[in-house]
Amino acid sequence: MSAANLRLDLPDMPEAAAQLRLDVRAFIDEERKAGRLPPPERVGLGFSQEMTKRIAARGWIGLTWPKKYGGQERSALERYVVTEELLAAAVPVGAHWVADRQSGPVLLKFGTEEQRQEYLPRIVAGECGFCIGMSEPESGSDLASLKSRAQKVDGGWKINGRKIWTTNAHRVHYMIALVRTSVVEGARHAGISQLIIDLQAPGVTISPIISMAGEHDFNEVLLEDVFVPDKALIGQEGNGWNQVSAELAYERSGPERWLSSFRLIAELIDVLGPDARPSSQEELGRLLSHLLALRQLSMSVASMIQQGQTPNLEAAIVKDLGTKFEQEAVRVVRNIVSAENLTAHGRADRLKALLIHAQQYSPAFTIRGGTNEILRGIIAKGIGLR
Ligand SMILES: Cc1cc2nc3c(=O)[nH]c(=O)nc-3n(C[C@H](O)[C@H](O)[C@H](O)COP(=O)(O)OP(=O)(O)OC[C@H]3O[C@@H](n4cnc5c(N)ncnc54)[C@H](O)[C@@H]3O)c2cc1C
């Protein structure tokens, strides 16, 4: 592909999406009124198994999946609407996020029928969550250099290695681990496979890593002679690299790549009211126009996924632009908070607390799911510049 024929077309939203949006908003209102959705104190995804159960009861997990696995067979664009509304309202969706966004779709695309029947209905019911076992202490951007190994043994695989930055490993049930199963001379991307690991299995040790914001989301996961049965292998042995490439397109383009700071912006607008200084209004106006453009790009990628494409290049563009926007939003809000006299407003303290969290958390935006330098390499290659 070259830059000349790179196109991101805005899709037509299906009519049913408009009603779905209203349904999600009504649910959020109900949750707020019932006191089950307190005002957010952090940017990024919160974690609540109870909330995941309530969202599951509405049928909004695995929305696009076949009915025989508990899904609703609705479109990727309708799923987009659900995730957008939940994130914009800072609903804690972390308990099902990874399973709904990427583990389930990977099982649908590459898994066996037995795996689909075993895991998908439980994900849809909000009963089981997954984490991503890709990064290792010395393999992040250069993921193909990973050292975790699975050795073939009678009836299964024995895994040894160390995964790091594994978000929510201490709270969910399974990890899809990327491990080396064979060595193919001169082809480092070959011989890598994906295996499902039950995080309660003997030999799995999960240790916390506390973030700069003082929170425990990340973990280091040590795998020592962990046995998984043959049926834990996803897709073909040695094809893990291709499978992960497809998975990363799901991971990189969604609204979570440009909505992390949205509550902060919304909170600021509420606190400022109509009397903000002209310079603050101008800065906010610029920010919001960028937000709308990003939303259109991100919806275009959702539409490509809907059409069965694997838009790795387009997803990398959305993530690069989206995460830079999220960081810029924190900077703009901080400038406006410093310039305006907000002390009289009852919600100013909450806004400032959210801003402090956003400042501590925002470096992660351009690292998680692939750093921006790596994304730009993918973009350069994709449009024929290298
Ligand atoms: C909030 C958060 C959640 C995460 N959750 C998970 C998770 O659940 N599961 C998981 O597996 N991982 C997770 N990660 C890890 C994440 O995927 C890695 O941190 C990321 O891929 C970068 O790898 P690294 O940290 O090893 O950095 P490195 O790869 O060591 O990179 C260090 C720096 O060098 C730059 N760099 C590296 N190679 C190149 C190159 N070829 N060209 C130009 N620049 C380069 C990078 O851009 C970066 O700035 C998470 C990270 C964060 C921040």
Short mmCIF file of C-alpha atoms and ligand atoms in Angstrom, two decimals:
data_model
loop_
_atom_site.label_atom_id
_atom_site.label_comp_id
_atom_site.label_asym_id
_atom_site.label_seq_id
_atom_site.Cartn_x
_atom_site.Cartn_y
_atom_site.Cartn_z
CA MET A 1 0.00 0.00 0.00
CA SER A 2 1.08 3.58 -0.51
CA ALA A 3 -0.05 6.76 1.23
CA ALA A 4 -2.03 7.63 -1.92
CA ASN A 5 -4.48 4.74 -1.57
CA LEU A 6 -4.78 4.73 2.20
CA ARG A 7 -8.46 5.45 2.90
CA LEU A 8 -10.45 5.56 6.09
CA ASP A 9 -14.10 5.90 5.11
CA LEU A 10 -16.73 6.90 7.63
CA PRO A 11 -19.26 4.05 7.85
CA ASP A 12 -23.04 4.36 7.86
CA MET A 13 -24.19 3.45 11.34
CA PRO A 14 -26.87 0.73 11.30
CA GLU A 15 -30.26 2.04 12.42
CA ALA A 16 -30.33 -0.35 15.36
CA ALA A 17 -27.20 1.34 16.72
CA ALA A 18 -29.12 4.52 17.59
CA GLN A 19 -31.58 2.58 19.77
CA LEU A 20 -28.75 0.61 21.33
CA ARG A 21 -27.01 3.86 22.28
CA LEU A 22 -30.18 5.01 24.06
CA ASP A 23 -30.45 1.66 25.84
CA VAL A 24 -26.86 1.91 27.11
CA ARG A 25 -27.41 5.49 28.28
CA ALA A 26 -30.58 4.42 30.11
CA PHE A 27 -28.63 1.62 31.80
CA ILE A 28 -25.93 4.07 32.89
CA ASP A 29 -28.56 6.44 34.30
CA GLU A 30 -30.14 3.58 36.24
CA GLU A 31 -26.76 2.53 37.62
CA ARG A 32 -26.03 6.10 38.72
CA LYS A 33 -29.42 6.55 40.34
CA ALA A 34 -29.00 3.27 42.21
CA GLY A 35 -25.61 4.47 43.51
CA ARG A 36 -23.77 1.65 41.72
CA LEU A 37 -21.72 3.97 39.52
CA PRO A 38 -19.84 6.48 41.67
CA PRO A 39 -18.05 9.43 39.98
CA PRO A 40 -14.71 8.26 38.55
CA GLU A 41 -11.57 8.85 40.58
CA ARG A 42 -9.20 7.62 37.90
CA VAL A 43 -8.68 7.65 34.15
CA GLY A 44 -8.44 4.30 32.35
CA LEU A 45 -10.52 1.19 32.96
CA GLY A 46 -11.87 0.37 36.40
CA PHE A 47 -12.48 -3.24 37.43
CA SER A 48 -15.76 -4.52 38.87
CA GLN A 49 -16.90 -8.12 38.52
CA GLU A 50 -20.40 -7.07 39.66
CA MET A 51 -20.66 -4.40 36.96
CA THR A 52 -19.48 -6.92 34.34
CA LYS A 53 -22.26 -9.28 35.47
CA ARG A 54 -24.86 -6.52 35.08
CA ILE A 55 -23.55 -5.60 31.62
CA ALA A 56 -23.60 -9.30 30.69
CA ALA A 57 -27.22 -9.54 31.83
CA ARG A 58 -28.05 -6.91 29.17
CA GLY A 59 -26.39 -9.06 26.49
CA TRP A 60 -23.62 -6.53 25.78
CA ILE A 61 -20.61 -8.85 26.13
CA GLY A 62 -19.78 -10.87 23.01
CA LEU A 63 -22.37 -8.77 21.20
CA THR A 64 -21.08 -9.71 17.73
CA TRP A 65 -20.50 -13.40 18.45
CA PRO A 66 -22.66 -16.27 17.12
CA LYS A 67 -25.83 -16.98 19.08
CA LYS A 68 -24.78 -20.58 19.61
CA TYR A 69 -22.05 -19.29 21.97
CA GLY A 70 -24.40 -16.86 23.72
CA GLY A 71 -23.67 -13.85 21.47
CA GLN A 72 -26.18 -11.60 19.73
CA GLU A 73 -24.79 -11.68 16.15
CA ARG A 74 -24.86 -7.90 16.01
CA SER A 75 -22.44 -5.76 14.03
CA ALA A 76 -19.00 -4.45 15.02
CA LEU A 77 -20.42 -0.94 14.74
CA GLU A 78 -23.11 -1.73 17.29
CA ARG A 79 -20.42 -3.11 19.59
CA TYR A 80 -18.56 0.13 18.98
CA VAL A 81 -21.54 2.13 20.24
CA VAL A 82 -21.77 0.05 23.42
CA THR A 83 -18.06 0.39 24.24
CA GLU A 84 -18.04 4.08 23.42
CA GLU A 85 -20.96 4.84 25.75
CA LEU A 86 -19.60 2.70 28.59
CA LEU A 87 -16.14 4.27 28.37
CA ALA A 88 -17.39 7.84 28.01
CA ALA A 89 -19.34 7.35 31.26
CA ALA A 90 -16.29 5.73 32.96
CA VAL A 91 -18.20 2.50 33.67
CA PRO A 92 -15.69 -0.02 35.14
CA VAL A 93 -15.49 -2.61 32.36
CA GLY A 94 -12.03 -4.03 33.10
CA ALA A 95 -13.30 -7.46 34.22
CA HIS A 96 -14.47 -8.41 30.73
CA TRP A 97 -12.59 -5.96 28.53
CA VAL A 98 -9.76 -8.14 27.23
CA ALA A 99 -11.95 -11.23 26.82
CA ASP A 100 -14.62 -9.30 24.92
CA ARG A 101 -12.21 -7.28 22.79
CA GLN A 102 -9.58 -9.81 21.83
CA SER A 103 -9.45 -13.22 23.58
CA GLY A 104 -12.97 -14.20 22.48
CA PRO A 105 -12.43 -12.99 18.87
CA VAL A 106 -9.11 -14.91 18.74
CA LEU A 107 -10.89 -18.10 19.86
CA LEU A 108 -13.60 -17.49 17.28
CA LYS A 109 -11.07 -17.00 14.51
CA PHE A 110 -8.43 -19.59 15.39
CA GLY A 111 -9.73 -21.72 18.28
CA THR A 112 -11.18 -25.22 18.18
CA GLU A 113 -14.90 -25.84 18.52
CA GLU A 114 -14.21 -27.33 21.95
CA GLN A 115 -12.42 -24.13 23.06
CA ARG A 116 -15.24 -21.94 21.77
CA GLN A 117 -17.84 -23.96 23.62
CA GLU A 118 -15.79 -24.03 26.78
CA TYR A 119 -14.93 -20.32 27.06
CA LEU A 120 -17.23 -18.11 24.97
CA PRO A 121 -20.54 -18.70 26.82
CA ARG A 122 -18.77 -18.02 30.14
CA ILE A 123 -17.26 -14.78 28.81
CA VAL A 124 -20.68 -13.69 27.54
CA ALA A 125 -22.17 -14.42 30.98
CA GLY A 126 -19.48 -12.26 32.64
CA GLU A 127 -18.15 -15.32 34.46
CA CYS A 128 -14.63 -15.56 33.15
CA GLY A 129 -11.98 -13.03 32.26
CA PHE A 130 -8.71 -13.21 30.33
CA CYS A 131 -5.38 -11.39 30.42
CA ILE A 132 -2.71 -10.89 27.77
CA GLY A 133 0.55 -12.80 28.24
CA MET A 134 2.75 -11.24 25.59
CA SER A 135 5.41 -8.96 27.15
CA GLU A 136 8.46 -10.35 28.96
CA PRO A 137 11.21 -8.64 30.95
CA GLU A 138 13.43 -8.36 27.87
CA SER A 139 10.83 -8.63 25.14
CA GLY A 140 8.31 -5.84 24.76
CA SER A 141 8.50 -4.05 21.43
CA ASP A 142 10.62 -6.85 20.01
CA LEU A 143 8.08 -9.48 20.97
CA ALA A 144 9.53 -12.15 18.66
CA SER A 145 12.59 -12.30 20.94
CA LEU A 146 10.44 -13.80 23.73
CA LYS A 147 12.05 -16.52 25.83
CA SER A 148 9.12 -18.30 27.47
CA ARG A 149 9.08 -21.84 26.15
CA ALA A 150 6.54 -24.63 25.94
CA GLN A 151 7.99 -28.09 25.61
CA LYS A 152 5.88 -30.90 24.19
CA VAL A 153 5.17 -33.58 26.78
CA ASP A 154 2.79 -36.50 26.92
CA GLY A 155 -0.77 -35.15 26.54
CA GLY A 156 0.16 -31.49 26.50
CA TRP A 157 2.80 -28.82 27.00
CA LYS A 158 5.09 -27.85 29.87
CA ILE A 159 5.65 -24.09 30.04
CA ASN A 160 8.54 -22.19 31.62
CA GLY A 161 9.08 -18.45 31.47
CA ARG A 162 8.22 -15.04 32.84
CA LYS A 163 5.57 -12.59 31.67
CA ILE A 164 5.48 -8.97 32.76
CA TRP A 165 3.10 -5.99 32.85
CA THR A 166 0.26 -8.52 32.77
CA THR A 167 -2.76 -6.36 33.50
CA ASN A 168 -5.34 -7.93 35.83
CA ALA A 169 -3.64 -11.37 35.98
CA HIS A 170 -4.44 -11.36 39.72
CA ARG A 171 -8.14 -10.76 39.07
CA VAL A 172 -9.06 -12.85 36.01
CA HIS A 173 -9.15 -16.56 35.27
CA TYR A 174 -7.05 -17.26 32.17
CA MET A 175 -4.09 -15.96 30.25
CA ILE A 176 -3.48 -16.40 26.54
CA ALA A 177 0.29 -16.75 26.61
CA LEU A 178 2.56 -16.27 23.63
CA VAL A 179 5.42 -18.77 23.95
CA ARG A 180 8.07 -20.39 21.82
CA THR A 181 7.20 -24.00 20.95
CA SER A 182 9.93 -24.64 18.37
CA VAL A 183 13.03 -23.01 16.93
CA VAL A 184 13.12 -22.43 13.20
CA GLU A 185 16.62 -21.32 12.12
CA GLY A 186 16.59 -17.93 10.41
CA ALA A 187 12.83 -17.39 10.96
CA ARG A 188 12.36 -15.86 14.41
CA HIS A 189 8.65 -15.19 13.89
CA ALA A 190 8.04 -18.88 13.24
CA GLY A 191 7.78 -21.42 16.07
CA ILE A 192 5.73 -19.15 18.37
CA SER A 193 2.36 -20.36 19.63
CA GLN A 194 -0.58 -19.25 21.77
CA LEU A 195 -1.62 -21.37 24.74
CA ILE A 196 -4.44 -20.89 27.23
CA ILE A 197 -3.19 -21.04 30.81
CA ASP A 198 -5.50 -21.45 33.79
CA LEU A 199 -4.07 -18.92 36.26
CA GLN A 200 -4.87 -21.27 39.17
CA ALA A 201 -2.68 -24.03 37.70
CA PRO A 202 0.28 -25.34 39.75
CA GLY A 203 3.50 -23.51 38.85
CA VAL A 204 1.86 -20.12 38.17
CA THR A 205 3.05 -17.36 40.54
CA ILE A 206 1.51 -13.91 40.17
CA SER A 207 3.35 -11.01 41.84
CA PRO A 208 2.12 -7.42 41.92
CA ILE A 209 3.83 -4.48 40.23
CA ILE A 210 2.64 -1.20 41.73
CA SER A 211 2.28 1.63 39.21
CA MET A 212 3.47 5.22 39.59
CA ALA A 213 -0.11 6.11 40.57
CA GLY A 214 0.18 3.65 43.50
CA GLU A 215 -2.23 1.11 42.00
CA HIS A 216 -2.03 -2.63 41.52
CA ASP A 217 -3.13 -3.38 37.96
CA PHE A 218 0.08 -4.89 36.56
CA ASN A 219 1.74 -8.15 37.50
CA GLU A 220 4.72 -10.28 36.85
CA VAL A 221 3.66 -13.87 36.12
CA LEU A 222 6.22 -16.58 36.67
CA LEU A 223 5.57 -19.87 34.87
CA GLU A 224 7.47 -22.85 36.30
CA ASP A 225 6.79 -26.24 34.72
CA VAL A 226 3.17 -25.27 34.17
CA PHE A 227 1.35 -28.12 32.46
CA VAL A 228 -1.41 -27.34 29.96
CA PRO A 229 -3.22 -30.07 28.00
CA ASP A 230 -3.04 -30.36 24.19
CA LYS A 231 -6.48 -28.76 23.94
CA ALA A 232 -5.01 -25.49 25.32
CA LEU A 233 -3.20 -24.77 22.03
CA ILE A 234 -4.95 -22.07 20.00
CA GLY A 235 -4.77 -22.49 16.24
CA GLN A 236 -1.71 -24.12 14.74
CA GLU A 237 1.53 -24.79 16.56
CA GLY A 238 4.05 -22.21 15.31
CA ASN A 239 1.44 -19.83 13.85
CA GLY A 240 1.19 -17.63 16.95
CA TRP A 241 2.81 -14.61 15.33
CA ASN A 242 0.14 -14.34 12.63
CA GLN A 243 -2.60 -14.89 15.20
CA VAL A 244 -1.22 -12.16 17.44
CA SER A 245 -1.05 -9.72 14.52
CA ALA A 246 -4.79 -10.14 14.01
CA GLU A 247 -5.35 -9.73 17.76
CA LEU A 248 -3.42 -6.47 17.88
CA ALA A 249 -5.74 -4.88 15.31
CA TYR A 250 -8.64 -5.49 17.74
CA GLU A 251 -6.52 -4.12 20.58
CA ARG A 252 -5.28 -0.95 18.93
CA SER A 253 -8.18 0.78 17.27
CA GLY A 254 -11.03 0.86 19.78
CA PRO A 255 -12.43 3.89 21.57
CA GLU A 256 -10.30 3.10 24.64
CA ARG A 257 -7.39 4.51 22.62
CA TRP A 258 -8.79 8.04 22.61
CA LEU A 259 -11.37 8.10 25.41
CA SER A 260 -9.10 7.50 28.45
CA SER A 261 -9.00 11.23 29.23
CA PHE A 262 -12.59 11.91 28.23
CA ARG A 263 -14.01 12.04 31.78
CA LEU A 264 -11.35 14.58 32.65
CA ILE A 265 -12.40 16.82 29.76
CA ALA A 266 -16.10 16.35 30.54
CA GLU A 267 -15.54 17.09 34.22
CA LEU A 268 -13.62 20.27 33.35
CA ILE A 269 -16.40 21.47 31.04
CA ASP A 270 -18.97 20.92 33.82
CA VAL A 271 -16.86 22.77 36.37
CA LEU A 272 -16.07 25.68 34.03
CA GLY A 273 -19.67 26.23 32.96
CA PRO A 274 -20.43 28.96 30.42
CA ASP A 275 -18.16 31.62 31.97
CA ALA A 276 -14.78 30.16 31.07
CA ARG A 277 -12.11 32.53 29.78
CA PRO A 278 -12.02 32.89 25.96
CA SER A 279 -8.54 31.31 25.92
CA SER A 280 -9.88 28.24 27.80
CA GLN A 281 -12.83 27.98 25.42
CA GLU A 282 -10.49 28.15 22.46
CA GLU A 283 -8.23 25.41 23.83
CA LEU A 284 -11.19 23.19 24.67
CA GLY A 285 -12.75 23.78 21.25
CA ARG A 286 -9.54 22.67 19.54
CA LEU A 287 -9.36 19.59 21.73
CA LEU A 288 -12.96 18.61 21.02
CA SER A 289 -12.56 19.03 17.27
CA HIS A 290 -9.60 16.63 17.43
CA LEU A 291 -11.72 14.24 19.47
CA LEU A 292 -14.45 14.20 16.82
CA ALA A 293 -11.97 13.55 14.02
CA LEU A 294 -10.42 10.68 15.98
CA ARG A 295 -13.81 9.19 16.64
CA GLN A 296 -14.50 9.09 12.91
CA LEU A 297 -11.16 7.40 12.21
CA SER A 298 -11.77 4.85 14.93
CA MET A 299 -15.29 4.10 13.63
CA SER A 300 -13.85 3.57 10.16
CA VAL A 301 -11.53 0.88 11.55
CA ALA A 302 -14.47 -0.78 13.36
CA SER A 303 -16.24 -0.88 10.02
CA MET A 304 -13.22 -2.55 8.35
CA ILE A 305 -13.20 -5.20 11.09
CA GLN A 306 -16.92 -5.64 10.44
CA GLN A 307 -16.11 -6.36 6.79
CA GLY A 308 -13.73 -9.13 7.86
CA GLN A 309 -10.51 -7.19 7.17
CA THR A 310 -7.47 -7.07 9.48
CA PRO A 311 -6.66 -3.35 9.42
CA ASN A 312 -3.28 -3.41 11.20
CA LEU A 313 -1.98 -0.27 9.49
CA GLU A 314 -5.17 1.73 10.04
CA ALA A 315 -5.41 0.57 13.67
CA ALA A 316 -1.79 1.69 14.24
CA ILE A 317 -2.65 5.15 12.85
CA VAL A 318 -5.68 5.46 15.15
CA LYS A 319 -3.69 4.36 18.19
CA ASP A 320 -0.78 6.69 17.46
CA LEU A 321 -3.05 9.72 16.98
CA GLY A 322 -5.49 8.70 19.72
CA THR A 323 -2.94 8.17 22.47
CA LYS A 324 -1.09 11.41 21.64
CA PHE A 325 -4.47 13.13 21.90
CA GLU A 326 -5.12 11.55 25.30
CA GLN A 327 -1.84 12.90 26.63
CA GLU A 328 -2.41 16.30 25.04
CA ALA A 329 -5.84 16.43 26.73
CA VAL A 330 -4.22 16.04 30.16
CA ARG A 331 -1.81 18.89 29.35
CA VAL A 332 -4.61 21.18 28.14
CA VAL A 333 -6.80 20.46 31.18
CA ARG A 334 -3.85 21.16 33.50
CA ASN A 335 -3.21 24.51 31.77
CA ILE A 336 -6.83 25.54 32.02
CA VAL A 337 -7.13 24.45 35.67
CA SER A 338 -4.03 26.57 36.47
CA ALA A 339 -5.37 29.60 34.59
CA GLU A 340 -8.94 29.56 35.90
CA ASN A 341 -10.05 30.29 39.43
CA LEU A 342 -12.03 27.13 40.19
CA THR A 343 -11.93 27.13 43.97
CA ALA A 344 -15.56 28.26 44.30
CA HIS A 345 -16.92 25.29 42.40
CA GLY A 346 -18.08 22.34 44.53
CA ARG A 347 -16.65 19.77 42.10
CA ALA A 348 -13.24 21.45 41.70
CA ASP A 349 -11.61 19.08 44.20
CA ARG A 350 -12.85 16.04 42.32
CA LEU A 351 -11.58 17.48 39.04
CA LYS A 352 -8.16 18.14 40.58
CA ALA A 353 -7.96 14.60 42.01
CA LEU A 354 -8.82 13.18 38.59
CA LEU A 355 -6.19 15.41 37.01
CA ILE A 356 -3.51 14.19 39.43
CA HIS A 357 -4.35 10.59 38.57
CA ALA A 358 -4.35 11.40 34.84
CA GLN A 359 -0.90 12.99 35.09
CA GLN A 360 0.51 9.92 36.82
CA TYR A 361 -1.21 7.47 34.50
CA SER A 362 -0.93 9.18 31.10
CA PRO A 363 2.62 8.04 30.21
CA ALA A 364 1.06 4.56 29.87
CA PHE A 365 -1.20 5.69 27.01
CA THR A 366 1.60 5.71 24.45
CA ILE A 367 3.21 2.48 25.73
CA ARG A 368 0.47 -0.12 26.31
CA GLY A 369 -0.63 -2.16 23.30
CA GLY A 370 2.58 -1.21 21.42
CA THR A 371 4.59 2.01 21.79
CA ASN A 372 4.11 4.92 19.41
CA GLU A 373 7.60 4.47 17.96
CA ILE A 374 6.70 0.90 17.04
CA LEU A 375 3.35 2.00 15.62
CA ARG A 376 5.09 4.58 13.45
CA GLY A 377 7.38 1.85 12.14
CA ILE A 378 4.27 -0.17 11.18
CA ILE A 379 2.74 2.89 9.54
CA ALA A 380 5.93 3.70 7.62
CA LYS A 381 6.12 0.13 6.34
CA GLY A 382 2.40 0.05 5.58
CA ILE A 383 2.51 3.13 3.36
CA GLY A 384 5.71 2.05 1.64
CA LEU A 385 8.17 4.43 3.29
CA ARG A 386 10.52 1.70 4.48
C1 LIG B 1 -0.71 0.29 31.15
C2 LIG B 1 0.00 -0.86 30.50
C3 LIG B 1 -0.61 -2.10 30.43
C4 LIG B 1 0.05 -3.17 29.85
N1 LIG B 1 -0.58 -4.39 29.85
C5 LIG B 1 0.04 -5.44 29.29
C6 LIG B 1 -0.58 -6.72 29.31
O1 LIG B 1 -1.68 -6.91 29.85
N2 LIG B 1 0.06 -7.77 28.74
C7 LIG B 1 1.27 -7.62 28.11
O2 LIG B 1 1.77 -8.60 27.58
N3 LIG B 1 1.90 -6.43 28.10
C8 LIG B 1 1.31 -5.34 28.68
N4 LIG B 1 1.94 -4.11 28.68
C9 LIG B 1 3.30 -4.03 28.17
C10 LIG B 1 3.45 -3.27 26.87
O3 LIG B 1 2.89 -3.97 25.80
C11 LIG B 1 4.96 -3.00 26.67
O4 LIG B 1 5.36 -2.15 27.74
C12 LIG B 1 5.26 -2.36 25.36
O5 LIG B 1 5.03 -3.25 24.30
C13 LIG B 1 6.71 -1.85 25.29
O6 LIG B 1 7.62 -2.83 25.65
P1 LIG B 1 8.75 -2.55 26.75
O7 LIG B 1 8.10 -1.97 27.95
O8 LIG B 1 9.54 -3.78 26.89
O9 LIG B 1 9.63 -1.38 26.13
P2 LIG B 1 10.85 -1.53 25.11
O10 LIG B 1 10.44 -2.43 24.00
O11 LIG B 1 12.08 -1.87 25.87
O12 LIG B 1 10.98 -0.06 24.55
C14 LIG B 1 11.62 0.99 25.27
C15 LIG B 1 11.60 2.24 24.38
O13 LIG B 1 12.36 1.99 23.17
C16 LIG B 1 11.56 2.25 22.02
N5 LIG B 1 11.85 1.27 20.98
C17 LIG B 1 11.97 -0.08 21.13
N6 LIG B 1 12.22 -0.66 19.93
C18 LIG B 1 12.24 0.35 19.02
C19 LIG B 1 12.43 0.40 17.59
N7 LIG B 1 12.65 -0.73 16.88
N8 LIG B 1 12.39 1.60 16.98
C20 LIG B 1 12.17 2.74 17.68
N9 LIG B 1 11.99 2.77 19.04
C21 LIG B 1 12.02 1.59 19.68
C22 LIG B 1 10.12 2.05 22.51
O14 LIG B 1 9.21 2.77 21.70
C23 LIG B 1 10.19 2.62 23.92
O15 LIG B 1 10.08 4.01 23.90
C24 LIG B 1 1.34 -3.01 29.28
C25 LIG B 1 1.96 -1.77 29.34
C26 LIG B 1 1.32 -0.70 29.96
C27 LIG B 1 2.02 0.62 30.03
#
